Coordinates of C-alpha atoms in Angstrom, one line a residue:
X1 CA 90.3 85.0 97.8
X2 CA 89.3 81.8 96.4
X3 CA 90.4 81.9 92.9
X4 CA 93.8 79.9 92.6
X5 CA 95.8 82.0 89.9
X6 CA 99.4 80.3 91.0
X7 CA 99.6 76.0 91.5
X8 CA 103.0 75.0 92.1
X9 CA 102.5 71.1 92.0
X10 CA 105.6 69.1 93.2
X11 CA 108.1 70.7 91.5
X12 CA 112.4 70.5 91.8
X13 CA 115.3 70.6 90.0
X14 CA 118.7 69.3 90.4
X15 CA 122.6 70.8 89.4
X16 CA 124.2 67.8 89.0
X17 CA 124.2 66.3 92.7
X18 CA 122.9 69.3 94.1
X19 CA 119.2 69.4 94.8
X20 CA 118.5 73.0 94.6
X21 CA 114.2 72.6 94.9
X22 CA 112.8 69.5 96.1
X23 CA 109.1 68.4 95.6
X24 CA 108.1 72.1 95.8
X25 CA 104.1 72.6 95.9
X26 CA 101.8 75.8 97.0
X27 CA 98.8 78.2 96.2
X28 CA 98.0 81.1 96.1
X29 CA 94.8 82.8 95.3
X30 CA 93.7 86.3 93.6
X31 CA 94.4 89.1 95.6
X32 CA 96.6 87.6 97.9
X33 CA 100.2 88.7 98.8
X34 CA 102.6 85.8 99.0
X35 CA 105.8 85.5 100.7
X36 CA 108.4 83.2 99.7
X37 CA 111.2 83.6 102.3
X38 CA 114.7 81.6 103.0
X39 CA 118.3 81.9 103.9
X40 CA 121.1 82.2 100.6
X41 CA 121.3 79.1 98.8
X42 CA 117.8 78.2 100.0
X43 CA 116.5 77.3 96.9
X44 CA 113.8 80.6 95.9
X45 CA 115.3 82.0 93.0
X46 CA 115.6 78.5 91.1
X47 CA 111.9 78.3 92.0
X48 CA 110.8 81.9 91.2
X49 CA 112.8 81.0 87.7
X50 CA 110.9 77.8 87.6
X51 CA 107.7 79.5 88.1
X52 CA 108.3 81.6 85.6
X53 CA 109.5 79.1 82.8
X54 CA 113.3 80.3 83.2
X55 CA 114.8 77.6 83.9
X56 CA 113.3 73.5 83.2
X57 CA 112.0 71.9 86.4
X58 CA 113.2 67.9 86.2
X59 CA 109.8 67.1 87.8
X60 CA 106.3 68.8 88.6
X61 CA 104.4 71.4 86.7
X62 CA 103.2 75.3 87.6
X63 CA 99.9 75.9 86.3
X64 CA 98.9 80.0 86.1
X65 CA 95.3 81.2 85.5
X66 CA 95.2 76.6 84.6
X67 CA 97.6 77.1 82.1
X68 CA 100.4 75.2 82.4
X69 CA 104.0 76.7 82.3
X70 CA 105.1 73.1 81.0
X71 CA 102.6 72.5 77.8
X72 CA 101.1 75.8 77.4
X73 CA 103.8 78.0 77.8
X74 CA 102.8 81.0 75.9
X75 CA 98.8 80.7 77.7
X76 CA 100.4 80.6 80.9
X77 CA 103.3 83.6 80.7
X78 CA 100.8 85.6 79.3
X79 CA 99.4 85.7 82.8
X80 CA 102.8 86.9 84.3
X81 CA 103.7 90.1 85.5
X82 CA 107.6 89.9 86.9
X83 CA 110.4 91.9 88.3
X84 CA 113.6 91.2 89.3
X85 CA 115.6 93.5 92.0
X86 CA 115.9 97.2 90.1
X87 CA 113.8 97.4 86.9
X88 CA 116.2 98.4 84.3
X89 CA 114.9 101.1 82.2
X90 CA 115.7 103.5 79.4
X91 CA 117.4 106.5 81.8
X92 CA 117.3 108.8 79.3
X93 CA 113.6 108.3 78.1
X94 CA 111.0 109.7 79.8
X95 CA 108.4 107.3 82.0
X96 CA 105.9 107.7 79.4
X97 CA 108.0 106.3 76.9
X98 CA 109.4 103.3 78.6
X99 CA 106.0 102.5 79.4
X100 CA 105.0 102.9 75.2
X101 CA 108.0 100.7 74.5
X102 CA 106.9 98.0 77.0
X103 CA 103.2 98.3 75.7
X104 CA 104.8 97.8 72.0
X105 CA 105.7 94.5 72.8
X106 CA 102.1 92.9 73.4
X107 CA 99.1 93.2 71.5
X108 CA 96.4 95.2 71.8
X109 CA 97.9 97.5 74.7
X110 CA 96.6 101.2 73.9
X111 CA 97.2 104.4 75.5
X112 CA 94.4 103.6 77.9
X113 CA 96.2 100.7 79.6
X114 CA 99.3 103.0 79.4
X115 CA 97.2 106.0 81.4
X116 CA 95.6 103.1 83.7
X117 CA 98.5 101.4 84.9
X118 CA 100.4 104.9 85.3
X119 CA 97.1 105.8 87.7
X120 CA 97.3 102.7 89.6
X121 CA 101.1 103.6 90.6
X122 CA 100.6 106.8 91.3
X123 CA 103.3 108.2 88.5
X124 CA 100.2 110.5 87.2
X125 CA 102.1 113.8 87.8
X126 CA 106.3 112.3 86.8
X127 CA 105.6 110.3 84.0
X128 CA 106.9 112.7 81.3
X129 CA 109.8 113.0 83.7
X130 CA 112.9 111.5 82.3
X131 CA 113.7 108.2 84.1
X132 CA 117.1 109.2 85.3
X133 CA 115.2 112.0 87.6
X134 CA 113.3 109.4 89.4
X135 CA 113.9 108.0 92.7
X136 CA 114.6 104.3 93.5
X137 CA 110.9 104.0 94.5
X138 CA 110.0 105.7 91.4
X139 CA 112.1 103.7 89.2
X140 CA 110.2 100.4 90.8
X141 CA 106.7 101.8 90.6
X142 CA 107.4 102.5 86.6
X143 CA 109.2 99.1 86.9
X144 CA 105.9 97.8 88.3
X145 CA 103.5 99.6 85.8
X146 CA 105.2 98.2 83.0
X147 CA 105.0 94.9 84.5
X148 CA 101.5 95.3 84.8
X149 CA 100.8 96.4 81.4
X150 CA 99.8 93.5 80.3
X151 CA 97.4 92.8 83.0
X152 CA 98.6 90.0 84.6
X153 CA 96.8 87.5 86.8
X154 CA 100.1 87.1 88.6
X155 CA 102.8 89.7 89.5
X156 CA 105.9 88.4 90.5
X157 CA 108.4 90.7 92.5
X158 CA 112.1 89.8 93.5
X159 CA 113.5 91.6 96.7
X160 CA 111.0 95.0 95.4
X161 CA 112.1 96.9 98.6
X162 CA 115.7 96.4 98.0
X163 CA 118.0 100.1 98.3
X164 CA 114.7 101.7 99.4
X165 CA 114.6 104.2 102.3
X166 CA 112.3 103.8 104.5
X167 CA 109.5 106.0 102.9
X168 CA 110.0 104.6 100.0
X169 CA 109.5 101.3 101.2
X170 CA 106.1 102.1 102.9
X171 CA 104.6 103.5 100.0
X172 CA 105.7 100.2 98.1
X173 CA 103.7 97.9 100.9
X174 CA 101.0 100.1 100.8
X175 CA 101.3 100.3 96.9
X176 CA 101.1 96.5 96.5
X177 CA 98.2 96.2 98.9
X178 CA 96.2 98.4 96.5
X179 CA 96.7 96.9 93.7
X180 CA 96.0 93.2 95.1
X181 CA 92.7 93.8 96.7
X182 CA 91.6 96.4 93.9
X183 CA 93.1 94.8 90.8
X184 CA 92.8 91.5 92.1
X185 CA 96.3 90.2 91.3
X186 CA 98.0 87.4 92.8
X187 CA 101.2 88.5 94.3
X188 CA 104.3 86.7 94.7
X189 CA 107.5 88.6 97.0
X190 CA 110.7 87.0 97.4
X191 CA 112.8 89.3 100.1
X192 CA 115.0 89.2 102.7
X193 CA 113.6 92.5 104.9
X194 CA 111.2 90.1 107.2
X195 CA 109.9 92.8 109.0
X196 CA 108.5 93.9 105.8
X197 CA 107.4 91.0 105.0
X198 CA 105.3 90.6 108.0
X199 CA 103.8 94.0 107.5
X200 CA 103.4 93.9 103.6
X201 CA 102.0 89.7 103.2
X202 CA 99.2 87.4 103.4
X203 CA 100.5 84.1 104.0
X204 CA 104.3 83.3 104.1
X205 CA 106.2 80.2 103.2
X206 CA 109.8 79.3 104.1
X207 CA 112.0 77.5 102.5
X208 CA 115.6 75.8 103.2
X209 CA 117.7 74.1 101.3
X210 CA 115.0 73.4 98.5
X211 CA 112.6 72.1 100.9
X212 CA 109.4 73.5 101.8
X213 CA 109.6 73.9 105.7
X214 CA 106.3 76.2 106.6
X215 CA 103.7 77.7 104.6
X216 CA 101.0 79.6 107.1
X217 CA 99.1 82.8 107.1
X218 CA 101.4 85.7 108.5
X219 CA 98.5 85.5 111.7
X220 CA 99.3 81.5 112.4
X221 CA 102.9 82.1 112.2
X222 CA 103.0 84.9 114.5
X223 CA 100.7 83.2 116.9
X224 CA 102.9 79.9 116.5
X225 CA 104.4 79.5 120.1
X226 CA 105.5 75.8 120.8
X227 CA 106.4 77.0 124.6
X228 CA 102.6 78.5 124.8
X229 CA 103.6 81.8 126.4
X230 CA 101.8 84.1 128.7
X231 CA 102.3 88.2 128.5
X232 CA 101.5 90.0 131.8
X233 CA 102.0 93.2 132.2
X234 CA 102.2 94.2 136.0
X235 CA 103.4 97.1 138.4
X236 CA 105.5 94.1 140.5
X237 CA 107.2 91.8 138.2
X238 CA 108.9 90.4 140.2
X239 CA 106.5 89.3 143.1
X240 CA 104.4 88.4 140.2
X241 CA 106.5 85.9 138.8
X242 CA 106.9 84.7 142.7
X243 CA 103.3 83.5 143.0
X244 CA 103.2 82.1 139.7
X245 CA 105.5 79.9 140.5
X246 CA 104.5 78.9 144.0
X247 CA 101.0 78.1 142.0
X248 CA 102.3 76.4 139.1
X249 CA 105.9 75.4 140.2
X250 CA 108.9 76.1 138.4
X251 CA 108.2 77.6 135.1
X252 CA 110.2 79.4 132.4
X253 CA 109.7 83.2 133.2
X254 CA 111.3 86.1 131.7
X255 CA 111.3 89.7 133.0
X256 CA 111.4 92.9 130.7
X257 CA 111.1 96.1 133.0
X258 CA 107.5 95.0 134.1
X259 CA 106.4 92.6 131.6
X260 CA 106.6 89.0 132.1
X261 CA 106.7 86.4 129.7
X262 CA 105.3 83.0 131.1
X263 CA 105.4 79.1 129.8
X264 CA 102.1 78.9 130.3
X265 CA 99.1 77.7 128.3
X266 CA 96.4 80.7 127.0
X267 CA 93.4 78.5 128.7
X268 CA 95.2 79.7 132.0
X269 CA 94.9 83.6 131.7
X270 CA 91.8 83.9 133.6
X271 CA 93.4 82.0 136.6
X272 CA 96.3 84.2 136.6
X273 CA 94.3 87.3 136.5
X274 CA 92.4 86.3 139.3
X275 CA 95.8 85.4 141.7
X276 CA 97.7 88.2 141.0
X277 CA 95.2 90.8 141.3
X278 CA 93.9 88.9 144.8
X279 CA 97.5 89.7 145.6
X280 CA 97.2 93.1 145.2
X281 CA 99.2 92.8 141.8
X282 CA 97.4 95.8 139.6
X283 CA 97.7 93.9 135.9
X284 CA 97.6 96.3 133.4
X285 CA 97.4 93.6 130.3
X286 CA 97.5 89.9 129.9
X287 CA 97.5 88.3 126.2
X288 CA 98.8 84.7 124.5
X289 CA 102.6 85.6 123.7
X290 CA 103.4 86.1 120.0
X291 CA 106.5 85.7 117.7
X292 CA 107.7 88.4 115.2
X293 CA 108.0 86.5 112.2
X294 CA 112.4 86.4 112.5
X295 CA 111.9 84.6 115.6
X296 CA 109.8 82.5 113.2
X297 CA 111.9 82.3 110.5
X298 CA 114.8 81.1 113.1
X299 CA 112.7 78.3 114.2
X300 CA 111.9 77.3 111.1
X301 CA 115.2 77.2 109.6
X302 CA 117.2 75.3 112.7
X303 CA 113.9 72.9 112.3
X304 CA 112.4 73.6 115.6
X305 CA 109.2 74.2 114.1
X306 CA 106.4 71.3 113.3
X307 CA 106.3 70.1 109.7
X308 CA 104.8 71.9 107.8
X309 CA 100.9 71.2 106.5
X310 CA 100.3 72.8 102.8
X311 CA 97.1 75.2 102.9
X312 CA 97.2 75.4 107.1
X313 CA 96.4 78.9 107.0

């Protein structure tokens, strides 16, 4: 993934007083699934419009596939794949013809896109269905196909999970996955669902109140711990967390039937090993503690986390 298909260079915009985006700026790269994640009012629709030459940035530029959204407008769109919440489609035409009507509006788009991109969604065997006897998930894979028929360098999908059940939103995740490692495509996600987000992205960036507060890979964020927790799994917990602290003094343990969570350092894991099973402790497993990425986005948001470093993935 070293192609950069989306540059966001400093951009922000303002209503009136309000600073919706401020100084805005990221990357990402072909085949990579990016998630843009915030609270209400935290400023990622007015940069997903931005990105997308929807609304005028007052400063910065976005440059897509080097084109820039600013002076090359028509270049630079022509990259763009994009769709927001539930595709709206003809309900009363059939997949097939929705897709014809999309394809229509571009040059050069045969039947052979059409029958590729109805392939690579896997709408093969329903796409002479009318749309109305489709599924949400259906509906968002032909939204997707006909986002994608103009092959896009960049596909840009707001809240795509939204009213899914829960099948529907694993075959979306792994759906998306496909396409960005086989077709290459950069993928932007603004969503809510962060447990879907951890499973479905790449590298994640949160933002509040228009600034940019994180941007890491979703491995960094999850291993982000600024108390540098312990995990020890154990037969007596409580004895356990006894000897800890009698070796290391008081220290911030928690106790989860017979898992203990520890404030202390990974470089210390050995050690700990070593006096609790000299105890007769039996340890069953003993690992660096890890965040899910809410816990995360928490931190982030009530600024607990460091500042954020662009491209520390």
């Amino acid at each position: 993934m070293n192609n950069i298909v989306l540059s966001v260079k400093n951009i922000s915009k303002k209503f009136g007083d309000i600073v919706a985006v401020s100084h805005l700026s990221f990357e990402v790269r072909e085949g990579e699934i990016f998630g843009f994640l915030g609270p209400n009012g935290a400023g990622k629709t007015t940069a997903i419009r931005m990105i997308t030459g929807l609304a005028k940035m007052d400063e910065g530029d976005v440059l897509i596939n080097t084109f820039s959204i600013k002076n090359e407008f028509e270049q630079a769109i022509a990259q763009v794949g994009a769709i927001i919440e539930t595709p709206q489609m003809y309900k009363n035409m059939s997949g097939l013809d929705n897709l014809k009507y999309y394809a229509s509006l571009y040059k050069n788009v045969g039947r052979a896109k059409i029958d590729e991109v109805v392939e690579v969604v896997g709408l093969k065997n329903r796409i002479k269905d009318k749309v109305y006897k489709y599924s949400l998930g259906m509906k968002q894979r032909l939204g997707i196909a006909c986002a994608l028929i103009n092959d896009p360098k960049l596909l840009i999908l707001d809240e795509p999970t939204n009213g899914l059940d829960p099948q529907g939103v694993i075959e979306i995740r792994h759906f998306l996955r496909k396409i960005a490692t086989q077709n290459k495509i950069a993928i932007v996600i603004s969503s809510h669902n962060l447990a879907e987000m951890e499973l479905m992205c790449d590298t994640i960036a949160i933002v509040n109140k228009g600034d940019l507060e994180s941007i890491r890979s979703i491995d960094n964020l999850k291993n982000y711990d600024e108390n540098n927790s312990i995990m020890i799994k154990v037969n007596f917990p409580n004895y356990a967390g006894k000897l800890i602290s009698q070796k290391y003094g008081e220290r911030k343990i928690s106790i989860i039937k017979n898992t203990l969570t520890v404030d202390l350092p990974q470089e210390k894991i050995p050690e700990v090993t070593v006096l609790l099973v000299s105890n007769g402790i039996s340890v069953y497993s003993i690992t660096s503690a890890t965040k899910s990425l809410e816990d995360v986005f928490l931190d982030t948001v009530n600024k607990r986390l460091l500042p954020a470093k662009i491209g520390d993935k």
